[in-house]
């Protein structure tokens, strides 16, 4: 955390611009900021033909499934080789 009390107005404006750029980058490239937790990693590493995520509310099921879909569609899966173009089914 940065203490802005010691910054002058120009420094604060510059810092705010940097934060806005970083925020826009994160918004546009959210998948690159995804860090799966232990259970999500085991799902992503699974080589089963059919996989499902069964877990409690707010445990990351939707996020993991979306990351899996994006990685597969783009061929950028970090845990397996994926041919592009490909076909998949998401429900």
GROMACS .gro file of C-alpha atoms in nm:
model
   91
    1UNK     CA    1   0.000   0.000   0.000
    2UNK     CA    2   0.128   0.345  -0.087
    3UNK     CA    3   0.091   0.637   0.152
    4UNK     CA    4  -0.032   0.920  -0.068
    5UNK     CA    5  -0.015   1.178   0.212
    6UNK     CA    6   0.346   1.254   0.120
    7UNK     CA    7   0.268   1.297  -0.254
    8UNK     CA    8   0.215   1.630  -0.422
    9UNK     CA    9  -0.080   1.681  -0.659
   10UNK     CA   10   0.114   1.587  -0.974
   11UNK     CA   11   0.242   1.266  -0.815
   12UNK     CA   12  -0.110   1.174  -0.705
   13UNK     CA   13  -0.247   1.234  -1.056
   14UNK     CA   14   0.032   1.027  -1.209
   15UNK     CA   15  -0.026   0.745  -0.961
   16UNK     CA   16  -0.400   0.753  -1.028
   17UNK     CA   17  -0.337   0.731  -1.405
   18UNK     CA   18  -0.114   0.427  -1.349
   19UNK     CA   19  -0.383   0.261  -1.138
   20UNK     CA   20  -0.643   0.329  -1.406
   21UNK     CA   21  -0.422   0.175  -1.676
   22UNK     CA   22  -0.360  -0.133  -1.461
   23UNK     CA   23  -0.730  -0.161  -1.383
   24UNK     CA   24  -0.821  -0.139  -1.752
   25UNK     CA   25  -0.560  -0.404  -1.836
   26UNK     CA   26  -0.698  -0.638  -1.571
   27UNK     CA   27  -1.052  -0.577  -1.695
   28UNK     CA   28  -0.955  -0.655  -2.056
   29UNK     CA   29  -0.726  -0.950  -1.974
   30UNK     CA   30  -0.892  -1.107  -1.672
   31UNK     CA   31  -0.800  -1.464  -1.765
   32UNK     CA   32  -0.430  -1.383  -1.735
   33UNK     CA   33  -0.486  -1.290  -1.368
   34UNK     CA   34  -0.664  -1.616  -1.279
   35UNK     CA   35  -0.485  -1.812  -1.007
   36UNK     CA   36  -0.667  -2.140  -0.941
   37UNK     CA   37  -0.680  -2.278  -0.589
   38UNK     CA   38  -0.591  -2.641  -0.509
   39UNK     CA   39  -0.926  -2.798  -0.602
   40UNK     CA   40  -0.949  -2.596  -0.924
   41UNK     CA   41  -0.597  -2.708  -1.021
   42UNK     CA   42  -0.696  -3.073  -0.981
   43UNK     CA   43  -0.995  -3.009  -1.212
   44UNK     CA   44  -0.776  -2.836  -1.471
   45UNK     CA   45  -0.514  -3.113  -1.459
   46UNK     CA   46  -0.767  -3.394  -1.498
   47UNK     CA   47  -0.734  -3.592  -1.821
   48UNK     CA   48  -1.086  -3.740  -1.795
   49UNK     CA   49  -1.298  -3.704  -2.108
   50UNK     CA   50  -1.595  -3.578  -1.906
   51UNK     CA   51  -1.537  -3.361  -1.603
   52UNK     CA   52  -1.768  -3.188  -1.357
   53UNK     CA   53  -1.717  -2.951  -1.069
   54UNK     CA   54  -1.936  -3.020  -0.766
   55UNK     CA   55  -1.879  -2.788  -0.473
   56UNK     CA   56  -2.041  -2.541  -0.234
   57UNK     CA   57  -2.162  -2.192  -0.318
   58UNK     CA   58  -1.891  -1.939  -0.408
   59UNK     CA   59  -1.617  -2.202  -0.430
   60UNK     CA   60  -1.496  -2.104  -0.777
   61UNK     CA   61  -1.690  -2.348  -0.997
   62UNK     CA   62  -1.796  -2.091  -1.257
   63UNK     CA   63  -1.456  -1.921  -1.266
   64UNK     CA   64  -1.276  -2.254  -1.316
   65UNK     CA   65  -1.520  -2.362  -1.588
   66UNK     CA   66  -1.485  -2.028  -1.771
   67UNK     CA   67  -1.107  -2.041  -1.751
   68UNK     CA   68  -1.113  -2.396  -1.885
   69UNK     CA   69  -1.336  -2.292  -2.176
   70UNK     CA   70  -1.120  -1.991  -2.267
   71UNK     CA   71  -0.792  -2.183  -2.239
   72UNK     CA   72  -0.928  -2.466  -2.453
   73UNK     CA   73  -1.078  -2.237  -2.717
   74UNK     CA   74  -0.756  -2.035  -2.747
   75UNK     CA   75  -0.521  -2.331  -2.715
   76UNK     CA   76  -0.346  -2.171  -2.418
   77UNK     CA   77  -0.424  -2.433  -2.154
   78UNK     CA   78  -0.141  -2.430  -1.897
   79UNK     CA   79  -0.182  -2.795  -1.798
   80UNK     CA   80  -0.229  -2.974  -2.131
   81UNK     CA   81  -0.173  -2.948  -2.505
   82UNK     CA   82  -0.484  -2.839  -2.694
   83UNK     CA   83  -0.524  -2.842  -3.070
   84UNK     CA   84  -0.683  -2.537  -3.226
   85UNK     CA   85  -0.937  -2.522  -3.379
   86UNK     CA   86  -1.131  -2.753  -3.152
   87UNK     CA   87  -1.485  -2.836  -3.047
   88UNK     CA   88  -1.631  -2.851  -2.700
   89UNK     CA   89  -1.951  -2.868  -2.508
   90UNK     CA   90  -2.023  -2.655  -2.202
   91UNK     CA   91  -2.334  -2.677  -1.991
   0.00000   0.00000   0.00000
